[in-house]
Short mmCIF file of C-alpha atoms in Angstrom, two decimals:
data_model
loop_
_atom_site.label_atom_id
_atom_site.label_comp_id
_atom_site.label_asym_id
_atom_site.label_seq_id
_atom_site.Cartn_x
_atom_site.Cartn_y
_atom_site.Cartn_z
CA MET A 887 123.75 102.14 68.44
CA PRO A 888 120.12 101.72 69.58
CA PHE A 889 118.25 104.25 71.70
CA ALA A 890 115.50 103.82 74.30
CA THR A 891 113.25 106.49 75.78
CA VAL A 892 112.52 105.41 79.34
CA LYS A 893 109.76 106.33 81.82
CA THR A 894 111.73 109.26 83.21
CA GLY A 895 111.68 110.84 79.75
CA THR A 896 115.41 110.33 79.25
CA THR A 897 116.55 108.92 75.93
CA ILE A 898 119.32 106.41 76.58
CA CYS A 899 121.93 105.25 74.09
CA TYR A 900 122.85 101.65 74.86
CA GLU A 901 124.59 98.56 73.56
CA VAL A 902 124.02 94.87 74.31
CA ARG A 903 126.76 92.26 74.00
CA GLY A 904 126.68 88.52 74.58
CA GLU A 905 124.05 86.13 75.82
CA GLY A 906 123.18 84.75 79.23
CA GLU A 907 122.19 86.32 82.54
CA PRO A 908 121.75 90.08 82.10
CA LEU A 909 124.39 92.32 83.66
CA LEU A 910 124.06 96.10 83.54
CA LEU A 911 127.22 98.22 83.59
CA VAL A 912 126.83 101.73 85.04
CA MET A 913 129.64 104.17 84.21
CA GLY A 914 131.02 107.01 86.30
CA LEU A 915 131.12 110.79 86.19
CA GLY A 916 131.56 112.24 82.72
CA ARG A 917 132.43 108.89 81.19
CA GLN A 918 130.64 107.14 78.33
CA LEU A 919 129.76 103.56 77.48
CA VAL A 920 132.91 103.43 75.33
CA SER A 921 134.95 104.23 78.46
CA TRP A 922 134.67 100.66 79.74
CA PRO A 923 137.92 98.74 79.08
CA ASP A 924 137.40 96.22 76.30
CA ALA A 925 139.01 93.54 78.47
CA PHE A 926 136.41 94.19 81.17
CA VAL A 927 133.39 93.94 78.87
CA ASP A 928 134.76 91.08 76.78
CA GLY A 929 135.69 89.21 79.95
CA LEU A 930 132.11 89.40 81.23
CA VAL A 931 130.76 88.22 77.88
CA GLU A 932 133.22 85.32 77.90
CA ARG A 933 132.04 84.43 81.40
CA GLY A 934 128.50 83.96 80.11
CA PHE A 935 126.71 87.27 80.68
CA GLN A 936 124.53 89.40 78.47
CA VAL A 937 126.24 92.74 79.08
CA ILE A 938 124.27 95.98 78.75
CA LEU A 939 126.29 99.18 78.44
CA PHE A 940 124.74 102.63 78.24
CA ASP A 941 125.43 106.34 78.41
CA ASN A 942 124.07 107.95 81.56
CA ARG A 943 121.89 111.02 80.99
CA ASP A 944 123.91 114.12 80.12
CA ILE A 945 126.84 112.29 78.53
CA GLY A 946 127.66 110.44 75.33
CA LEU A 947 124.71 110.09 72.99
CA SER A 948 122.00 110.04 75.66
CA SER A 949 119.76 113.07 76.14
CA LYS A 950 121.16 116.16 77.79
CA GLY A 951 119.87 118.36 80.57
CA THR A 952 118.98 122.01 80.18
CA MET A 953 120.30 123.79 83.28
CA PRO A 954 123.26 125.99 82.27
CA MET A 955 126.30 124.96 84.29
CA LYS A 956 129.78 126.31 84.70
CA PRO A 957 132.75 123.91 84.89
CA THR A 958 133.18 122.69 88.43
CA SER A 959 135.36 125.05 90.44
CA PHE A 960 137.32 124.32 93.57
CA PHE A 961 135.11 126.66 95.59
CA ARG A 962 131.88 125.08 94.28
CA SER A 963 133.29 121.67 95.22
CA ILE A 964 134.08 122.80 98.74
CA ALA A 965 130.68 124.47 99.17
CA GLY A 966 128.90 121.37 97.90
CA ALA A 967 130.94 119.18 100.22
CA LEU A 968 129.95 121.35 103.18
CA SER A 969 126.20 121.40 102.54
CA ARG A 970 123.76 120.11 99.94
CA ARG A 971 121.87 123.40 100.14
CA PHE A 972 124.69 125.09 98.24
CA VAL A 973 124.26 122.75 95.25
CA GLN A 974 122.18 123.81 92.26
CA HIS A 975 121.00 120.66 90.55
CA GLU A 976 118.64 119.53 87.82
CA TYR A 977 118.30 115.93 89.01
CA LEU A 978 119.59 113.49 91.61
CA LEU A 979 121.30 110.11 91.58
CA SER A 980 117.86 108.62 92.27
CA ASP A 981 116.69 109.94 88.88
CA MET A 982 119.69 108.33 87.22
CA ALA A 983 118.89 105.05 88.98
CA ASP A 984 115.35 105.34 87.63
CA ASP A 985 116.86 105.76 84.16
CA SER A 986 118.67 102.45 84.65
CA ALA A 987 115.52 100.66 85.79
CA GLY A 988 113.69 102.17 82.82
CA LEU A 989 116.25 100.79 80.42
CA LEU A 990 115.73 97.32 81.86
CA ASP A 991 111.98 97.82 81.29
CA VAL A 992 112.49 98.69 77.63
CA LEU A 993 114.75 95.68 77.15
CA GLY A 994 112.21 93.39 78.80
CA ILE A 995 114.62 92.42 81.56
CA GLU A 996 112.93 91.67 84.86
CA ARG A 997 116.09 91.40 86.99
CA ALA A 998 119.78 91.94 86.36
CA HIS A 999 123.15 91.96 88.03
CA ILE A 1000 124.35 95.56 88.37
CA VAL A 1001 127.99 96.68 88.28
CA GLY A 1002 128.90 100.35 88.69
CA VAL A 1003 132.13 102.33 88.94
CA SER A 1004 132.62 105.58 90.87
CA MET A 1005 129.40 107.61 90.33
CA GLY A 1006 128.08 104.45 88.68
CA GLY A 1007 128.61 102.63 91.97
CA MET A 1008 126.49 105.26 93.68
CA ILE A 1009 123.76 104.80 91.07
CA THR A 1010 124.03 101.03 91.52
CA GLN A 1011 123.50 101.40 95.27
CA GLN A 1012 120.51 103.68 94.69
CA LEU A 1013 119.03 101.26 92.14
CA ALA A 1014 119.18 98.47 94.71
CA ILE A 1015 117.53 100.74 97.29
CA ALA A 1016 114.73 102.04 95.07
CA HIS A 1017 114.16 98.99 92.86
CA PRO A 1018 115.20 95.92 94.90
CA ASP A 1019 112.97 93.66 92.82
CA ARG A 1020 115.02 94.47 89.71
CA VAL A 1021 118.43 93.61 91.18
CA LEU A 1022 120.03 90.17 91.41
CA SER A 1023 123.39 91.31 92.78
CA ILE A 1024 125.40 94.52 92.97
CA THR A 1025 129.07 95.37 92.59
CA SER A 1026 130.19 98.82 93.70
CA ILE A 1027 133.67 99.72 92.43
CA MET A 1028 135.75 102.70 93.69
CA SER A 1029 132.63 104.33 95.09
CA THR A 1030 131.12 105.51 98.37
CA THR A 1031 127.87 105.80 100.32
CA GLY A 1032 127.08 109.50 100.13
CA ASP A 1033 128.21 110.04 103.73
CA ARG A 1034 130.34 113.16 103.43
CA ARG A 1035 132.65 112.04 106.20
CA VAL A 1036 134.07 109.18 104.09
CA GLY A 1037 135.61 108.77 100.66
CA ARG A 1038 136.55 112.45 100.37
CA ALA A 1039 139.54 113.58 98.34
CA LYS A 1040 142.08 115.84 100.00
CA THR A 1041 141.70 119.56 99.42
CA SER A 1042 144.95 119.62 97.42
CA ILE A 1043 143.61 116.97 95.04
CA ALA A 1044 140.30 118.80 94.59
CA LEU A 1045 142.22 121.96 93.77
CA LYS A 1046 144.35 120.21 91.15
CA LEU A 1047 141.29 118.61 89.53
CA ALA A 1048 139.47 121.95 89.46
CA LYS A 1049 142.40 123.52 87.62
CA LEU A 1050 142.55 120.63 85.15
CA SER A 1051 138.82 120.97 84.43
CA LYS A 1052 139.36 124.43 82.95
CA GLY A 1053 139.76 124.61 79.19
CA GLY A 1054 138.00 123.88 75.93
CA ARG A 1055 137.67 121.10 73.44
CA GLU A 1056 141.11 121.74 71.95
CA THR A 1057 142.89 120.89 75.22
CA TYR A 1058 140.51 118.13 76.36
CA VAL A 1059 142.75 115.16 75.56
CA ASP A 1060 145.84 116.56 77.26
CA ARG A 1061 143.83 117.60 80.32
CA GLU A 1062 142.18 114.20 80.61
CA VAL A 1063 145.56 112.47 80.41
CA GLU A 1064 146.78 114.60 83.31
CA ILE A 1065 143.63 113.82 85.30
CA PHE A 1066 144.15 110.10 84.70
CA ARG A 1067 147.81 110.48 85.65
CA LEU A 1068 146.77 112.07 88.94
CA ILE A 1069 144.09 109.58 89.99
CA SER A 1070 145.23 106.24 88.49
CA GLY A 1071 148.03 105.46 90.91
CA SER A 1072 150.99 103.28 90.00
CA SER A 1073 149.09 101.49 87.20
CA PHE A 1074 148.87 104.63 85.02
CA ASP A 1075 149.48 103.94 81.31
CA GLU A 1076 149.67 107.19 79.31
CA ALA A 1077 149.16 105.57 75.89
CA GLU A 1078 146.06 103.73 77.12
CA TYR A 1079 144.43 106.81 78.63
CA ARG A 1080 145.34 109.11 75.76
CA ALA A 1081 143.66 106.69 73.35
CA LEU A 1082 140.60 106.60 75.63
CA ALA A 1083 140.38 110.40 75.79
CA VAL A 1084 140.60 110.63 71.99
CA ARG A 1085 137.87 108.01 71.67
CA GLU A 1086 135.58 109.83 74.09
CA LEU A 1087 136.12 113.25 72.50
CA ALA A 1088 135.30 111.94 69.02
CA ARG A 1089 131.94 110.71 70.31
CA ASP A 1090 130.78 113.53 72.58
CA TYR A 1091 131.96 116.68 74.34
CA THR A 1092 129.49 117.97 76.93
CA PRO A 1093 131.23 119.70 79.85
CA ASP A 1094 127.88 121.07 81.05
CA GLY A 1095 126.61 117.50 81.30
CA THR A 1096 129.53 116.45 83.47
CA ALA A 1097 128.90 119.47 85.70
CA ARG A 1098 125.22 118.53 86.07
CA GLN A 1099 126.18 114.96 86.97
CA PHE A 1100 128.65 116.33 89.51
CA ALA A 1101 125.88 118.44 91.03
CA ALA A 1102 123.64 115.36 91.23
CA ILE A 1103 126.28 113.57 93.30
CA PHE A 1104 126.63 116.42 95.78
CA ALA A 1105 122.89 117.12 96.00
CA SER A 1106 121.92 113.50 96.68
CA PRO A 1107 121.37 112.32 100.26
CA ASP A 1108 123.48 109.92 102.28
CA ARG A 1109 122.47 106.37 101.34
CA THR A 1110 123.95 104.69 104.42
CA PRO A 1111 120.71 104.14 106.42
CA LEU A 1112 118.92 102.65 103.40
CA LEU A 1113 121.89 100.50 102.39
CA SER A 1114 121.63 98.79 105.77
CA ALA A 1115 118.21 97.44 104.76
CA LEU A 1116 119.41 95.80 101.53
CA ASN A 1117 119.13 92.04 101.11
CA VAL A 1118 121.22 91.46 98.01
CA PRO A 1119 124.64 89.89 97.35
CA ALA A 1120 127.07 92.79 97.29
CA LEU A 1121 130.70 93.10 96.27
CA VAL A 1122 132.76 96.22 96.96
CA VAL A 1123 135.99 96.76 95.01
CA HIS A 1124 138.41 99.53 95.92
CA GLY A 1125 142.00 100.55 95.30
CA LEU A 1126 144.16 101.54 98.24
CA GLU A 1127 145.86 104.10 95.96
CA ASP A 1128 142.56 105.83 95.20
CA ILE A 1129 142.92 109.53 96.01
CA LEU A 1130 139.68 110.66 94.33
CA VAL A 1131 137.24 108.43 96.24
CA THR A 1132 139.47 107.41 99.10
CA PRO A 1133 139.34 103.85 100.51
CA SER A 1134 137.22 104.92 103.48
CA GLY A 1135 134.33 105.22 101.01
CA GLY A 1136 134.64 101.57 100.04
CA LEU A 1137 135.03 100.46 103.64
CA ALA A 1138 131.91 102.42 104.61
CA THR A 1139 129.99 100.72 101.79
CA VAL A 1140 131.01 97.26 103.00
CA LYS A 1141 130.04 98.17 106.53
CA ALA A 1142 126.67 99.57 105.45
CA ILE A 1143 125.44 96.64 103.32
CA PRO A 1144 124.71 93.43 105.26
CA GLY A 1145 126.90 90.56 104.07
CA ALA A 1146 128.88 92.69 101.60
CA ARG A 1147 132.33 91.46 100.64
CA LEU A 1148 135.41 93.58 100.01
CA LEU A 1149 138.08 93.15 97.35
CA ALA A 1150 140.92 95.64 97.78
CA PHE A 1151 144.09 96.12 95.75
CA ALA A 1152 147.22 97.85 96.99
CA ASP A 1153 148.23 98.84 93.44
CA MET A 1154 144.86 100.20 92.21
CA GLY A 1155 143.88 103.87 92.11
CA HIS A 1156 140.69 105.37 90.71
CA ASN A 1157 140.81 103.14 87.66
CA LEU A 1158 140.49 99.56 86.42
CA PRO A 1159 144.10 98.34 86.03
CA LYS A 1160 144.64 95.84 83.22
CA LEU A 1161 146.45 93.40 85.48
CA ARG A 1162 143.62 93.40 88.03
CA ILE A 1163 140.67 93.05 85.65
CA PRO A 1164 140.68 89.21 85.63
CA GLU A 1165 140.56 89.10 89.44
CA ILE A 1166 137.80 91.70 89.56
CA LEU A 1167 135.76 89.78 86.98
CA ASP A 1168 136.20 86.51 88.86
CA ALA A 1169 134.98 88.21 92.04
CA ILE A 1170 131.95 89.61 90.19
CA VAL A 1171 131.12 86.12 88.92
CA GLU A 1172 131.43 84.71 92.44
CA ASN A 1173 129.08 87.41 93.70
CA THR A 1174 126.52 86.58 91.01
CA HIS A 1175 126.69 82.94 92.09
CA ARG A 1176 125.65 84.06 95.57
CA ALA A 1177 122.49 85.44 93.96
CA THR A 1178 121.87 82.18 92.11
CA ALA A 1179 122.23 80.24 95.36
CA ARG A 1180 119.48 82.37 96.88
CA THR A 1181 117.01 81.71 94.06
CA PRO A 1182 114.71 78.76 94.81
CA ALA A 1183 114.60 76.05 92.19
CA PRO A 1184 111.37 75.99 90.13
CA VAL A 1185 108.75 73.50 91.27
CA GLY A 1186 107.79 70.69 88.93
#
Protein backbone atom coordinates (compact mmCIF):
# COMPACT_ATOMS: atom_id res chain seq x y z
CA MET A 1 0.00 0.00 0.00
CA PRO A 2 1.22 3.55 -0.71
CA PHE A 3 2.26 6.03 1.97
CA ALA A 4 2.04 9.83 2.12
CA THR A 5 3.78 12.18 4.54
CA VAL A 6 1.43 15.11 5.06
CA LYS A 7 1.96 18.67 6.30
CA THR A 8 1.38 17.69 9.93
CA GLY A 9 4.38 15.37 9.70
CA THR A 10 2.23 12.25 9.93
CA THR A 11 2.94 9.45 7.49
CA ILE A 12 -0.37 8.02 6.30
CA CYS A 13 -0.93 4.59 4.80
CA TYR A 14 -3.76 4.79 2.28
CA GLU A 15 -5.52 3.00 -0.55
CA VAL A 16 -7.50 4.34 -3.51
CA ARG A 17 -10.23 2.35 -5.22
CA GLY A 18 -12.42 3.21 -8.19
CA GLU A 19 -12.84 6.30 -10.31
CA GLY A 20 -15.16 9.27 -10.16
CA GLU A 21 -15.88 11.93 -7.55
CA PRO A 22 -13.46 11.56 -4.62
CA LEU A 23 -14.89 10.25 -1.36
CA LEU A 24 -12.73 9.98 1.75
CA LEU A 25 -13.57 7.33 4.35
CA VAL A 26 -12.51 8.13 7.93
CA MET A 27 -12.42 5.17 10.32
CA GLY A 28 -13.14 5.09 14.04
CA LEU A 29 -11.25 4.50 17.26
CA GLY A 30 -8.59 1.80 17.03
CA ARG A 31 -9.82 0.57 13.67
CA GLN A 32 -7.83 0.35 10.44
CA LEU A 33 -8.56 0.90 6.77
CA VAL A 34 -9.13 -2.85 6.44
CA SER A 35 -11.92 -2.54 9.04
CA TRP A 36 -14.35 -1.10 6.49
CA PRO A 37 -16.81 -3.79 5.32
CA ASP A 38 -16.02 -4.84 1.77
CA ALA A 39 -19.68 -4.39 0.85
CA PHE A 40 -19.51 -0.77 2.01
CA VAL A 41 -16.40 0.12 0.02
CA ASP A 42 -17.33 -1.91 -3.05
CA GLY A 43 -20.81 -0.40 -2.99
CA LEU A 44 -19.40 3.13 -3.11
CA VAL A 45 -17.07 2.20 -5.97
CA GLU A 46 -20.00 0.66 -7.86
CA ARG A 47 -21.95 3.88 -7.32
CA GLY A 48 -19.27 5.84 -9.16
CA PHE A 49 -16.91 7.18 -6.49
CA GLN A 50 -13.16 7.21 -6.19
CA VAL A 51 -12.89 5.89 -2.64
CA ILE A 52 -9.89 6.81 -0.48
CA LEU A 53 -9.30 4.70 2.61
CA PHE A 54 -6.53 5.35 5.11
CA ASP A 55 -5.19 4.49 8.54
CA ASN A 56 -5.56 7.33 11.02
CA ARG A 57 -2.37 8.28 12.87
CA ASP A 58 -1.47 5.82 15.63
CA ILE A 59 -3.12 2.79 14.03
CA GLY A 60 -2.52 0.36 11.19
CA LEU A 61 0.54 1.20 9.12
CA SER A 62 0.43 4.96 9.63
CA SER A 63 2.97 6.63 11.91
CA LYS A 64 2.65 6.22 15.65
CA GLY A 65 2.76 8.71 18.49
CA THR A 66 5.36 8.72 21.23
CA MET A 67 3.52 9.45 24.48
CA PRO A 68 3.50 6.28 26.62
CA MET A 69 -0.10 5.34 27.39
CA LYS A 70 -1.75 2.77 29.57
CA PRO A 71 -4.83 0.89 28.31
CA THR A 72 -7.93 2.92 28.97
CA SER A 73 -9.30 2.24 32.44
CA PHE A 74 -12.81 2.79 33.71
CA PHE A 75 -11.60 5.48 36.09
CA ARG A 76 -9.65 7.32 33.36
CA SER A 77 -12.79 7.24 31.20
CA ILE A 78 -14.91 8.71 33.97
CA ALA A 79 -12.33 11.39 34.78
CA GLY A 80 -12.02 12.33 31.11
CA ALA A 81 -15.79 12.49 30.78
CA LEU A 82 -15.99 14.85 33.74
CA SER A 83 -13.33 17.31 32.60
CA ARG A 84 -10.89 17.71 29.72
CA ARG A 85 -8.25 18.90 32.18
CA PHE A 86 -7.87 15.34 33.44
CA VAL A 87 -6.90 14.06 29.98
CA GLN A 88 -3.25 13.65 29.03
CA HIS A 89 -3.06 13.85 25.27
CA GLU A 90 -0.50 14.08 22.49
CA TYR A 91 -2.84 15.51 19.86
CA LEU A 92 -6.47 16.45 19.26
CA LEU A 93 -9.16 15.51 16.75
CA SER A 94 -8.30 18.76 14.96
CA ASP A 95 -4.80 17.38 14.27
CA MET A 96 -6.34 14.21 12.86
CA ALA A 97 -8.61 16.32 10.65
CA ASP A 98 -5.52 18.16 9.43
CA ASP A 99 -4.01 14.76 8.59
CA SER A 100 -7.05 14.07 6.40
CA ALA A 101 -6.80 17.41 4.63
CA GLY A 102 -3.08 16.78 4.14
CA LEU A 103 -3.78 13.46 2.48
CA LEU A 104 -6.12 15.18 0.03
CA ASP A 105 -3.28 17.64 -0.70
CA VAL A 106 -0.83 14.84 -1.50
CA LEU A 107 -3.38 13.15 -3.75
CA GLY A 108 -4.06 16.41 -5.58
CA ILE A 109 -7.72 16.41 -4.58
CA GLU A 110 -9.17 19.88 -4.13
CA ARG A 111 -12.52 18.83 -2.64
CA ALA A 112 -14.04 15.53 -1.58
CA HIS A 113 -17.09 13.99 0.02
CA ILE A 114 -16.21 12.86 3.55
CA VAL A 115 -17.76 9.87 5.34
CA GLY A 116 -16.73 9.00 8.89
CA VAL A 117 -17.81 6.44 11.48
CA SER A 118 -17.69 6.91 15.26
CA MET A 119 -14.43 8.79 15.99
CA GLY A 120 -14.18 9.14 12.21
CA GLY A 121 -17.48 11.02 12.27
CA MET A 122 -15.99 13.41 14.80
CA ILE A 123 -12.95 13.92 12.56
CA THR A 124 -15.28 14.44 9.59
CA GLN A 125 -17.14 17.17 11.48
CA GLN A 126 -13.86 18.83 12.46
CA LEU A 127 -12.58 18.64 8.87
CA ALA A 128 -15.69 20.48 7.67
CA ILE A 129 -15.20 23.10 10.40
CA ALA A 130 -11.49 23.70 9.84
CA HIS A 131 -11.29 23.11 6.07
CA PRO A 132 -14.72 23.95 4.62
CA ASP A 133 -13.22 24.62 1.20
CA ARG A 134 -12.07 20.99 0.97
CA VAL A 135 -15.45 19.41 1.73
CA LEU A 136 -18.26 18.73 -0.74
CA SER A 137 -20.55 16.87 1.67
CA ILE A 138 -20.26 15.07 4.99
CA THR A 139 -21.77 11.91 6.43
CA SER A 140 -21.42 11.34 10.17
CA ILE A 141 -22.23 7.77 11.20
CA MET A 142 -22.77 6.61 14.83
CA SER A 143 -20.98 9.70 16.12
CA THR A 144 -21.57 12.78 18.25
CA THR A 145 -20.72 16.47 18.60
CA GLY A 146 -18.29 16.53 21.50
CA ASP A 147 -20.95 17.86 23.87
CA ARG A 148 -20.47 15.67 26.93
CA ARG A 149 -24.15 15.77 27.77
CA VAL A 150 -25.08 13.69 24.71
CA GLY A 151 -24.04 10.39 23.16
CA ARG A 152 -22.58 9.06 26.41
CA ALA A 153 -22.51 5.35 27.19
CA LYS A 154 -23.94 4.18 30.49
CA THR A 155 -21.48 3.67 33.33
CA SER A 156 -22.12 -0.09 33.26
CA ILE A 157 -21.15 -0.25 29.57
CA ALA A 158 -17.98 1.80 30.15
CA LEU A 159 -17.02 -0.57 32.95
CA LYS A 160 -17.52 -3.65 30.77
CA LEU A 161 -15.48 -2.13 27.93
CA ALA A 162 -12.68 -1.17 30.32
CA LYS A 163 -12.48 -4.76 31.54
CA LEU A 164 -12.45 -6.09 27.97
CA SER A 165 -9.61 -3.72 27.05
CA LYS A 166 -7.27 -5.47 29.47
CA GLY A 167 -5.05 -8.17 28.01
CA GLY A 168 -2.32 -8.79 25.48
CA ARG A 169 -1.94 -9.78 21.89
CA GLU A 170 -2.71 -13.43 22.59
CA THR A 171 -6.26 -12.64 23.77
CA TYR A 172 -6.95 -9.77 21.35
CA VAL A 173 -9.26 -11.64 18.97
CA ASP A 174 -11.46 -13.11 21.69
CA ARG A 175 -11.68 -9.77 23.49
CA GLU A 176 -12.59 -7.92 20.31
CA VAL A 177 -15.33 -10.43 19.55
CA GLU A 178 -16.81 -9.79 22.98
CA ILE A 179 -16.59 -6.03 22.46
CA PHE A 180 -18.38 -6.36 19.12
CA ARG A 181 -20.96 -8.62 20.75
CA LEU A 182 -21.63 -5.95 23.37
CA ILE A 183 -21.94 -2.93 21.06
CA SER A 184 -23.34 -4.36 17.79
CA GLY A 185 -26.92 -4.89 18.89
CA SER A 186 -29.19 -7.48 17.32
CA SER A 187 -27.20 -7.58 14.06
CA PHE A 188 -24.12 -9.15 15.71
CA ASP A 189 -22.49 -11.88 13.58
CA GLU A 190 -19.71 -13.66 15.50
CA ALA A 191 -18.07 -15.23 12.44
CA GLU A 192 -17.92 -11.86 10.68
CA TYR A 193 -16.37 -10.02 13.61
CA ARG A 194 -13.95 -12.79 14.50
CA ALA A 195 -12.64 -12.73 10.93
CA LEU A 196 -12.31 -8.94 11.15
CA ALA A 197 -10.37 -9.12 14.43
CA VAL A 198 -8.00 -11.71 12.96
CA ARG A 199 -7.48 -9.50 9.90
CA GLU A 200 -6.74 -6.43 12.01
CA LEU A 201 -4.34 -8.25 14.35
CA ALA A 202 -2.33 -9.66 11.45
CA ARG A 203 -1.75 -6.12 10.17
CA ASP A 204 -1.10 -4.13 13.34
CA TYR A 205 -1.32 -4.30 17.13
CA THR A 206 -0.85 -0.93 18.81
CA PRO A 207 -2.85 -0.63 22.05
CA ASP A 208 -0.94 2.54 22.96
CA GLY A 209 -2.13 4.09 19.71
CA THR A 210 -5.75 3.34 20.49
CA ALA A 211 -5.28 4.87 23.95
CA ARG A 212 -3.79 8.04 22.42
CA GLN A 213 -6.72 8.30 19.99
CA PHE A 214 -9.10 7.83 22.91
CA ALA A 215 -7.36 10.67 24.75
CA ALA A 216 -7.70 12.88 21.66
CA ILE A 217 -11.46 12.37 21.70
CA PHE A 218 -11.81 13.32 25.36
CA ALA A 219 -9.39 16.25 25.15
CA SER A 220 -11.05 17.85 22.13
CA PRO A 221 -13.56 20.66 22.60
CA ASP A 222 -17.29 20.60 21.97
CA ARG A 223 -17.87 21.20 18.25
CA THR A 224 -21.54 22.20 18.57
CA PRO A 225 -21.15 26.01 18.22
CA LEU A 226 -18.93 25.66 15.14
CA LEU A 227 -21.13 22.99 13.55
CA SER A 228 -23.97 25.52 13.56
CA ALA A 229 -21.97 27.67 11.12
CA LEU A 230 -21.47 24.91 8.53
CA ASN A 231 -22.91 25.30 5.05
CA VAL A 232 -22.49 21.81 3.65
CA PRO A 233 -24.89 18.96 2.82
CA ALA A 234 -24.84 16.72 5.87
CA LEU A 235 -26.20 13.24 6.56
CA VAL A 236 -26.29 11.73 10.03
CA VAL A 237 -26.71 7.95 10.39
CA HIS A 238 -27.34 6.35 13.76
CA GLY A 239 -28.57 3.08 15.22
CA LEU A 240 -31.20 3.15 17.92
CA GLU A 241 -29.50 0.11 19.50
CA ASP A 242 -26.19 1.96 19.84
CA ILE A 243 -25.07 1.77 23.47
CA LEU A 244 -21.53 3.07 22.89
CA VAL A 245 -22.39 6.40 21.26
CA THR A 246 -26.03 6.61 22.22
CA PRO A 247 -28.62 8.01 19.78
CA SER A 248 -28.71 11.38 21.54
CA GLY A 249 -25.28 12.02 19.97
CA GLY A 250 -26.68 11.59 16.48
CA LEU A 251 -29.74 13.69 17.25
CA ALA A 252 -27.51 16.46 18.62
CA THR A 253 -25.44 16.37 15.42
CA VAL A 254 -28.54 16.75 13.25
CA LYS A 255 -29.74 19.61 15.40
CA ALA A 256 -26.36 21.36 15.29
CA ILE A 257 -25.75 21.31 11.52
CA PRO A 258 -28.15 23.47 9.47
CA GLY A 259 -30.13 21.37 6.99
CA ALA A 260 -28.68 18.05 8.18
CA ARG A 261 -30.74 14.94 7.52
CA LEU A 262 -31.11 11.93 9.79
CA LEU A 263 -31.24 8.25 8.86
CA ALA A 264 -31.94 6.05 11.87
CA PHE A 265 -32.31 2.28 12.12
CA ALA A 266 -34.08 0.45 14.93
CA ASP A 267 -31.94 -2.68 14.41
CA MET A 268 -28.50 -1.02 14.21
CA GLY A 269 -26.01 -0.76 17.07
CA HIS A 270 -22.48 0.63 16.96
CA ASN A 271 -21.75 -1.13 13.68
CA LEU A 272 -22.57 -1.23 9.98
CA PRO A 273 -25.07 -4.11 9.63
CA LYS A 274 -24.87 -5.99 6.34
CA LEU A 275 -28.59 -5.68 5.70
CA ARG A 276 -28.52 -1.90 6.18
CA ILE A 277 -25.44 -1.09 4.09
CA PRO A 278 -27.35 -0.66 0.78
CA GLU A 279 -29.74 1.84 2.39
CA ILE A 280 -26.88 3.73 4.01
CA LEU A 281 -25.00 3.90 0.70
CA ASP A 282 -28.08 5.13 -1.15
CA ALA A 283 -28.52 7.87 1.47
CA ILE A 284 -24.85 8.86 1.10
CA VAL A 285 -25.30 9.12 -2.67
CA GLU A 286 -28.41 11.26 -2.21
CA ASN A 287 -26.46 13.54 0.11
CA THR A 288 -23.65 13.91 -2.44
CA HIS A 289 -26.26 14.89 -5.03
CA ARG A 290 -27.28 17.75 -2.74
CA ALA A 291 -23.70 19.00 -3.04
CA THR A 292 -23.79 18.69 -6.83
CA ALA A 293 -27.03 20.68 -6.94
CA ARG A 294 -25.29 23.50 -5.08
CA THR A 295 -22.37 23.71 -7.52
CA PRO A 296 -22.95 26.29 -10.26
CA ALA A 297 -22.59 25.05 -13.81
CA PRO A 298 -19.41 26.24 -15.57
CA VAL A 299 -19.82 29.27 -17.82
CA GLY A 300 -19.18 28.86 -21.53
